[in-house]
GROMACS .gro file of C-alpha atoms in nm:
model
  317
    1MET     CA    1  -0.846   1.074  -1.743
    2ALA     CA    2  -1.195   1.011  -1.613
    3ALA     CA    3  -1.287   1.216  -1.306
    4HIS     CA    4  -1.528   1.121  -1.032
    5ALA     CA    5  -1.614   1.458  -0.881
    6ARG     CA    6  -1.885   1.327  -0.654
    7TRP     CA    7  -1.774   0.969  -0.588
    8THR     CA    8  -1.815   0.890  -0.217
    9GLU     CA    9  -1.840   0.589   0.011
   10ALA     CA   10  -2.210   0.575  -0.079
   11ASP     CA   11  -2.110   0.472  -0.434
   12ILE     CA   12  -1.931   0.157  -0.318
   13PRO     CA   13  -2.118  -0.150  -0.452
   14ASP     CA   14  -2.247  -0.410  -0.209
   15GLN     CA   15  -1.950  -0.618  -0.095
   16THR     CA   16  -2.146  -0.908   0.054
   17GLY     CA   17  -1.971  -1.236  -0.013
   18ARG     CA   18  -1.633  -1.076  -0.088
   19THR     CA   19  -1.322  -1.122   0.124
   20VAL     CA   20  -1.065  -0.844   0.157
   21PHE     CA   21  -0.722  -0.853   0.322
   22VAL     CA   22  -0.595  -0.509   0.429
   23THR     CA   23  -0.239  -0.463   0.554
   24GLY     CA   24  -0.175  -0.199   0.817
   25ALA     CA   25  -0.538  -0.221   0.926
   26ASN     CA   26  -0.488  -0.116   1.286
   27SER     CA   27  -0.491   0.260   1.223
   28GLY     CA   28  -0.523   0.542   0.970
   29LEU     CA   29  -0.622   0.460   0.614
   30GLY     CA   30  -0.616   0.086   0.670
   31LEU     CA   31  -0.851   0.097   0.965
   32ARG     CA   32  -1.092   0.335   0.794
   33MET     CA   33  -1.096   0.122   0.480
   34SER     CA   34  -1.159  -0.191   0.684
   35GLU     CA   35  -1.452  -0.032   0.864
   36VAL     CA   36  -1.609   0.093   0.542
   37LEU     CA   37  -1.576  -0.236   0.355
   38ALA     CA   38  -1.703  -0.436   0.653
   39GLY     CA   39  -1.998  -0.198   0.666
   40LYS     CA   40  -2.066  -0.275   0.300
   41GLY     CA   41  -2.087  -0.646   0.375
   42ALA     CA   42  -1.730  -0.763   0.305
   43ARG     CA   43  -1.547  -1.009   0.523
   44VAL     CA   44  -1.234  -0.817   0.619
   45LEU     CA   45  -0.907  -0.972   0.728
   46LEU     CA   46  -0.697  -0.719   0.920
   47GLY     CA   47  -0.320  -0.748   0.876
   48CYS     CA   48  -0.161  -0.594   1.187
   49ARG     CA   49   0.186  -0.605   1.339
   50SER     CA   50   0.086  -0.528   1.698
   51PRO     CA   51  -0.151  -0.783   1.858
   52GLU     CA   52  -0.275  -0.523   2.107
   53ARG     CA   53  -0.350  -0.253   1.851
   54GLY     CA   54  -0.484  -0.518   1.617
   55ALA     CA   55  -0.730  -0.638   1.880
   56LYS     CA   56  -0.862  -0.284   1.929
   57ALA     CA   57  -0.899  -0.236   1.553
   58LEU     CA   58  -1.077  -0.569   1.524
   59GLU     CA   59  -1.337  -0.454   1.775
   60GLN     CA   60  -1.398  -0.134   1.576
   61VAL     CA   61  -1.434  -0.320   1.249
   62ARG     CA   62  -1.652  -0.583   1.409
   63ALA     CA   63  -1.886  -0.308   1.530
   64ALA     CA   64  -1.917  -0.176   1.175
   65ALA     CA   65  -1.957  -0.514   1.004
   66THR     CA   66  -2.285  -0.608   0.836
   67GLY     CA   67  -2.163  -0.937   0.689
   68GLU     CA   68  -1.922  -1.208   0.801
   69ALA     CA   69  -1.716  -1.130   1.109
   70PRO     CA   70  -1.372  -0.978   1.050
   71GLU     CA   71  -1.057  -1.170   1.145
   72LEU     CA   72  -0.714  -1.061   1.268
   73VAL     CA   73  -0.396  -1.176   1.093
   74ARG     CA   74  -0.056  -1.112   1.252
   75LEU     CA   75   0.170  -0.948   0.994
   76ASP     CA   76   0.508  -0.781   1.023
   77LEU     CA   77   0.618  -0.671   0.677
   78ALA     CA   78   0.970  -0.608   0.805
   79ASP     CA   79   1.011  -0.983   0.866
   80LEU     CA   80   0.970  -1.212   0.564
   81GLU     CA   81   0.908  -1.513   0.786
   82SER     CA   82   0.612  -1.324   0.935
   83VAL     CA   83   0.496  -1.245   0.581
   84ARG     CA   84   0.506  -1.615   0.493
   85GLU     CA   85   0.313  -1.708   0.807
   86ALA     CA   86   0.054  -1.437   0.739
   87ALA     CA   87   0.006  -1.556   0.380
   88LYS     CA   88  -0.045  -1.912   0.505
   89LYS     CA   89  -0.300  -1.788   0.761
   90VAL     CA   90  -0.490  -1.588   0.500
   91GLN     CA   91  -0.504  -1.888   0.269
   92GLU     CA   92  -0.646  -2.096   0.554
   93LEU     CA   93  -0.906  -1.832   0.640
   94ALA     CA   94  -0.986  -1.737   0.281
   95PRO     CA   95  -0.898  -1.991   0.012
   96GLU     CA   96  -1.082  -1.751  -0.220
   97LEU     CA   97  -0.950  -1.396  -0.176
   98ASP     CA   98  -1.119  -1.117  -0.370
   99VAL     CA   99  -0.910  -0.811  -0.280
  100LEU     CA  100  -0.561  -0.762  -0.139
  101VAL     CA  101  -0.486  -0.407  -0.025
  102ASN     CA  102  -0.114  -0.338   0.022
  103ASN     CA  103  -0.170  -0.040   0.248
  104ALA     CA  104   0.078  -0.061   0.538
  105GLY     CA  105   0.392   0.147   0.543
  106VAL     CA  106   0.657   0.333   0.738
  107MET     CA  107   0.768   0.684   0.651
  108ALA     CA  108   1.093   0.881   0.675
  109THR     CA  109   1.244   0.656   0.938
  110PRO     CA  110   1.603   0.692   1.062
  111ARG     CA  111   1.851   0.459   0.896
  112GLY     CA  112   1.772   0.103   0.996
  113HIS     CA  113   1.721  -0.249   0.868
  114THR     CA  114   1.447  -0.509   0.859
  115LYS     CA  115   1.495  -0.848   1.022
  116ASP     CA  116   1.623  -0.977   0.688
  117GLY     CA  117   1.879  -0.698   0.654
  118PHE     CA  118   1.702  -0.470   0.404
  119GLU     CA  119   1.680  -0.091   0.439
  120THR     CA  120   1.375  -0.039   0.658
  121GLN     CA  121   1.149   0.155   0.421
  122PHE     CA  122   1.233  -0.036   0.102
  123GLY     CA  123   1.213  -0.365   0.289
  124THR     CA  124   0.884  -0.290   0.463
  125ASN     CA  125   0.693  -0.087   0.208
  126HIS     CA  126   0.801  -0.271  -0.107
  127LEU     CA  127   0.972  -0.604  -0.048
  128GLY     CA  128   0.732  -0.723   0.223
  129HIS     CA  129   0.429  -0.639   0.011
  130ALA     CA  130   0.576  -0.792  -0.304
  131VAL     CA  131   0.637  -1.123  -0.128
  132LEU     CA  132   0.292  -1.115   0.032
  133THR     CA  133   0.132  -1.054  -0.307
  134TRP     CA  134   0.320  -1.337  -0.475
  135LEU     CA  135   0.234  -1.582  -0.196
  136LEU     CA  136  -0.135  -1.492  -0.202
  137MET     CA  137  -0.175  -1.524  -0.578
  138PRO     CA  138  -0.328  -1.877  -0.554
  139SER     CA  139  -0.609  -1.743  -0.333
  140LEU     CA  140  -0.659  -1.438  -0.555
  141ARG     CA  141  -0.696  -1.659  -0.862
  142LYS     CA  142  -0.988  -1.830  -0.691
  143GLY     CA  143  -1.153  -1.499  -0.603
  144SER     CA  144  -1.428  -1.327  -0.798
  145GLY     CA  145  -1.307  -1.030  -1.003
  146ALA     CA  146  -1.002  -1.029  -0.779
  147ARG     CA  147  -0.770  -0.731  -0.764
  148VAL     CA  148  -0.453  -0.620  -0.589
  149VAL     CA  149  -0.446  -0.256  -0.474
  150THR     CA  150  -0.102  -0.120  -0.384
  151LEU     CA  151  -0.059   0.222  -0.224
  152SER     CA  152   0.194   0.461  -0.365
  153SER     CA  153   0.233   0.828  -0.264
  154VAL     CA  154   0.282   1.177  -0.400
  155ALA     CA  155   0.630   1.132  -0.253
  156ALA     CA  156   0.704   0.902  -0.548
  157THR     CA  157   0.707   1.207  -0.776
  158GLY     CA  158   1.067   1.309  -0.825
  159ALA     CA  159   1.194   0.997  -0.651
  160ARG     CA  160   1.433   0.746  -0.807
  161ILE     CA  161   1.499   0.377  -0.754
  162ASP     CA  162   1.860   0.266  -0.761
  163VAL     CA  163   1.823  -0.100  -0.855
  164ALA     CA  164   2.197  -0.145  -0.808
  165ASP     CA  165   2.185  -0.010  -0.451
  166PRO     CA  166   1.824  -0.025  -0.323
  167ASN     CA  167   1.934  -0.070   0.039
  168PHE     CA  168   2.160   0.239   0.051
  169GLU     CA  169   2.473   0.032   0.110
  170ARG     CA  170   2.683   0.260  -0.111
  171ARG     CA  171   2.472   0.574  -0.118
  172MET     CA  172   2.440   0.825   0.165
  173TYR     CA  173   2.115   0.752   0.345
  174ASN     CA  174   1.841   1.014   0.344
  175PRO     CA  175   1.503   0.938   0.509
  176GLY     CA  176   1.299   1.128   0.251
  177SER     CA  177   1.482   0.980  -0.047
  178ALA     CA  178   1.445   0.631   0.094
  179TYR     CA  179   1.073   0.684   0.148
  180GLY     CA  180   1.029   0.819  -0.205
  181GLN     CA  181   1.216   0.519  -0.346
  182SER     CA  182   0.994   0.277  -0.155
  183LYS     CA  183   0.669   0.441  -0.270
  184LEU     CA  184   0.785   0.466  -0.631
  185SER     CA  185   0.871   0.096  -0.602
  186ASN     CA  186   0.513   0.030  -0.492
  187GLN     CA  187   0.381   0.200  -0.805
  188VAL     CA  188   0.629   0.031  -1.038
  189PHE     CA  189   0.554  -0.308  -0.884
  190ALA     CA  190   0.177  -0.262  -0.915
  191LEU     CA  191   0.196  -0.193  -1.289
  192GLU     CA  192   0.458  -0.459  -1.358
  193LEU     CA  193   0.241  -0.712  -1.176
  194ASP     CA  194  -0.052  -0.619  -1.395
  195ARG     CA  195   0.156  -0.652  -1.713
  196ARG     CA  196   0.258  -1.002  -1.609
  197LEU     CA  197  -0.096  -1.098  -1.512
  198ARG     CA  198  -0.219  -0.984  -1.856
  199ALA     CA  199   0.062  -1.172  -2.033
  200ALA     CA  200  -0.030  -1.488  -1.841
  201GLY     CA  201  -0.399  -1.452  -1.931
  202GLU     CA  202  -0.503  -1.411  -1.568
  203ASP     CA  203  -0.834  -1.263  -1.452
  204VAL     CA  204  -0.675  -1.096  -1.148
  205ILE     CA  205  -0.591  -0.728  -1.198
  206SER     CA  206  -0.337  -0.505  -1.025
  207VAL     CA  207  -0.385  -0.132  -0.967
  208ALA     CA  208  -0.216   0.144  -0.769
  209ALA     CA  209  -0.361   0.429  -0.565
  210HIS     CA  210  -0.239   0.717  -0.353
  211PRO     CA  211  -0.418   0.919  -0.081
  212GLY     CA  212  -0.275   1.262  -0.163
  213TYR     CA  213  -0.184   1.458   0.149
  214THR     CA  214  -0.373   1.278   0.421
  215TRP     CA  215  -0.304   1.333   0.787
  216THR     CA  216  -0.286   0.993   0.957
  217GLY     CA  217   0.015   1.033   1.185
  218LEU     CA  218   0.238   0.837   0.946
  219GLY     CA  219   0.438   1.149   0.868
  220SER     CA  220   0.499   1.237   1.230
  221GLY     CA  221   0.853   1.103   1.201
  222MET     CA  222   0.945   1.329   0.909
  223ALA     CA  223   1.049   1.625   1.123
  224ARG     CA  224   1.245   1.401   1.360
  225SER     CA  225   1.446   1.266   1.066
  226TYR     CA  226   1.632   1.597   1.029
  227ARG     CA  227   1.940   1.640   1.248
  228ASN     CA  228   1.940   2.020   1.258
  229PRO     CA  229   1.701   2.132   1.537
  230VAL     CA  230   1.601   2.449   1.349
  231VAL     CA  231   1.511   2.248   1.039
  232ARG     CA  232   1.320   2.002   1.257
  233ALA     CA  233   1.116   2.286   1.402
  234LEU     CA  234   1.042   2.440   1.062
  235VAL     CA  235   0.940   2.108   0.907
  236GLY     CA  236   0.729   2.029   1.209
  237ALA     CA  237   0.554   2.364   1.182
  238GLY     CA  238   0.501   2.307   0.810
  239ASN     CA  239   0.342   1.972   0.886
  240ARG     CA  240   0.103   2.135   1.132
  241ILE     CA  241   0.012   2.411   0.884
  242GLY     CA  242  -0.042   2.151   0.613
  243GLU     CA  243  -0.258   1.947   0.846
  244ILE     CA  244  -0.484   2.246   0.911
  245PHE     CA  245  -0.513   2.397   0.563
  246ILE     CA  246  -0.431   2.128   0.306
  247ALA     CA  247  -0.442   1.777   0.447
  248GLN     CA  248  -0.742   1.553   0.411
  249ASN     CA  249  -0.866   1.344   0.700
  250ALA     CA  250  -0.853   0.965   0.684
  251ARG     CA  251  -1.214   0.946   0.568
  252GLN     CA  252  -1.137   1.156   0.259
  253GLY     CA  253  -0.790   1.012   0.204
  254THR     CA  254  -0.923   0.657   0.193
  255LEU     CA  255  -1.150   0.728  -0.106
  256PRO     CA  256  -0.889   0.662  -0.380
  257GLN     CA  257  -0.803   0.318  -0.246
  258LEU     CA  258  -1.169   0.238  -0.182
  259PHE     CA  259  -1.243   0.334  -0.543
  260ALA     CA  260  -0.949   0.124  -0.661
  261ALA     CA  261  -1.069  -0.174  -0.459
  262THR     CA  262  -1.439  -0.164  -0.545
  263SER     CA  263  -1.533   0.041  -0.851
  264PRO     CA  264  -1.640  -0.156  -1.160
  265GLU     CA  265  -1.479   0.122  -1.367
  266VAL     CA  266  -1.129   0.024  -1.253
  267GLN     CA  267  -0.909  -0.162  -1.501
  268GLY     CA  268  -0.575  -0.335  -1.457
  269GLY     CA  269  -0.284  -0.092  -1.455
  270ASP     CA  270  -0.494   0.204  -1.338
  271TYR     CA  271  -0.353   0.456  -1.091
  272ILE     CA  272  -0.607   0.634  -0.870
  273GLY     CA  273  -0.551   0.952  -0.671
  274PRO     CA  274  -0.724   1.274  -0.555
  275ARG     CA  275  -0.832   1.505  -0.836
  276GLY     CA  276  -0.760   1.849  -0.686
  277LEU     CA  277  -0.475   2.074  -0.567
  278GLY     CA  278  -0.202   1.896  -0.759
  279GLY     CA  279  -0.317   1.556  -0.645
  280LEU     CA  280  -0.303   1.648  -0.276
  281ARG     CA  281  -0.675   1.633  -0.202
  282GLY     CA  282  -1.014   1.573  -0.360
  283THR     CA  283  -1.229   1.288  -0.483
  284PRO     CA  284  -1.090   0.994  -0.684
  285VAL     CA  285  -0.968   1.025  -1.039
  286LYS     CA  286  -0.763   0.803  -1.269
  287VAL     CA  287  -0.423   0.971  -1.297
  288ARG     CA  288  -0.125   0.905  -1.520
  289PRO     CA  289   0.135   0.676  -1.361
  290LEU     CA  290   0.491   0.804  -1.335
  291PRO     CA  291   0.733   0.728  -1.621
  292ALA     CA  292   0.919   0.463  -1.421
  293ALA     CA  293   0.593   0.278  -1.361
  294ARG     CA  294   0.501   0.295  -1.730
  295SER     CA  295   0.842   0.156  -1.833
  296GLU     CA  296   0.834  -0.217  -1.903
  297SER     CA  297   1.213  -0.242  -1.883
  298PHE     CA  298   1.229  -0.067  -1.549
  299GLY     CA  299   0.940  -0.274  -1.416
  300ALA     CA  300   1.125  -0.591  -1.516
  301ALA     CA  301   1.445  -0.465  -1.351
  302LEU     CA  302   1.272  -0.398  -1.019
  303TRP     CA  303   1.090  -0.733  -1.041
  304ASP     CA  304   1.421  -0.915  -1.089
  305VAL     CA  305   1.592  -0.729  -0.803
  306THR     CA  306   1.299  -0.804  -0.575
  307THR     CA  307   1.321  -1.173  -0.660
  308LYS     CA  308   1.696  -1.188  -0.599
  309LEU     CA  309   1.682  -1.001  -0.268
  310THR     CA  310   1.393  -1.199  -0.121
  311GLY     CA  311   1.474  -1.539  -0.266
  312VAL     CA  312   1.104  -1.586  -0.339
  313THR     CA  313   0.987  -1.723  -0.672
  314PRO     CA  314   0.753  -1.461  -0.820
  315ASP     CA  315   0.395  -1.548  -0.915
  316PRO     CA  316   0.327  -1.489  -1.197
  317ALA     CA  317   0.684  -1.560  -1.307
   0.00000   0.00000   0.00000
């Protein structure tokens, strides 16, 4: 796969005239990406669940912007009605959408459910983004060289998706397994979407990316997810050690998704991640998607399950 040993933010092409919608833009990777793209001239729409945190993020992105002013869009991916309202708002603000970045996510949460009754991580990380993507397809079709960038994770490696029981109704719930399933679903969905876009003769492309091991605070709940206090302490210590010696900061960790969203070298179905230390850190490189993501039959199975659970007609069908 092609490596980009020295690719940095400086290599991002001018984004003037382009409109980008970033989910989870109030902190971490989403906020950094929004600031960078706004600084390159893009009009950035910030998808945020919390109005208060969203307002603070909007001020930061506004300060970095060199083009059209950024806008805030209320979005709670754990509530499909909120997803529908956000999609409608985006279409009003940007009838022509150039980039959708499915960045937001929750990680290793205790057992819980979204407003619509789905397991929290699968419902938020995958189902919410799938519905958002389908609903925004009309705006993406009108965009210029439009692309959908969906974030997966190294946690997808070794994970499995149980299409017969995606909400852990029959399986014993495990926070890490549920997170891995949701992030593998993101990767499978991204490639299946691209296959369907190609089959329909669309110009829009779909790609996936992952940030490696990036310290953003998202993983702070991982240690708390273990019941045994000794295990919690050990995992917590491991997280702190990893943060110091292995983890990238948000500036570095955002590079793969920035590359995926802006590089003219990117093609539909690509998967972008860090090039070094087993994919944990480094500059962007095209990496091989996991077998489940490369499987057309598995992609179709997840697509069908997603449609049935959400009741939303997929686009493209």
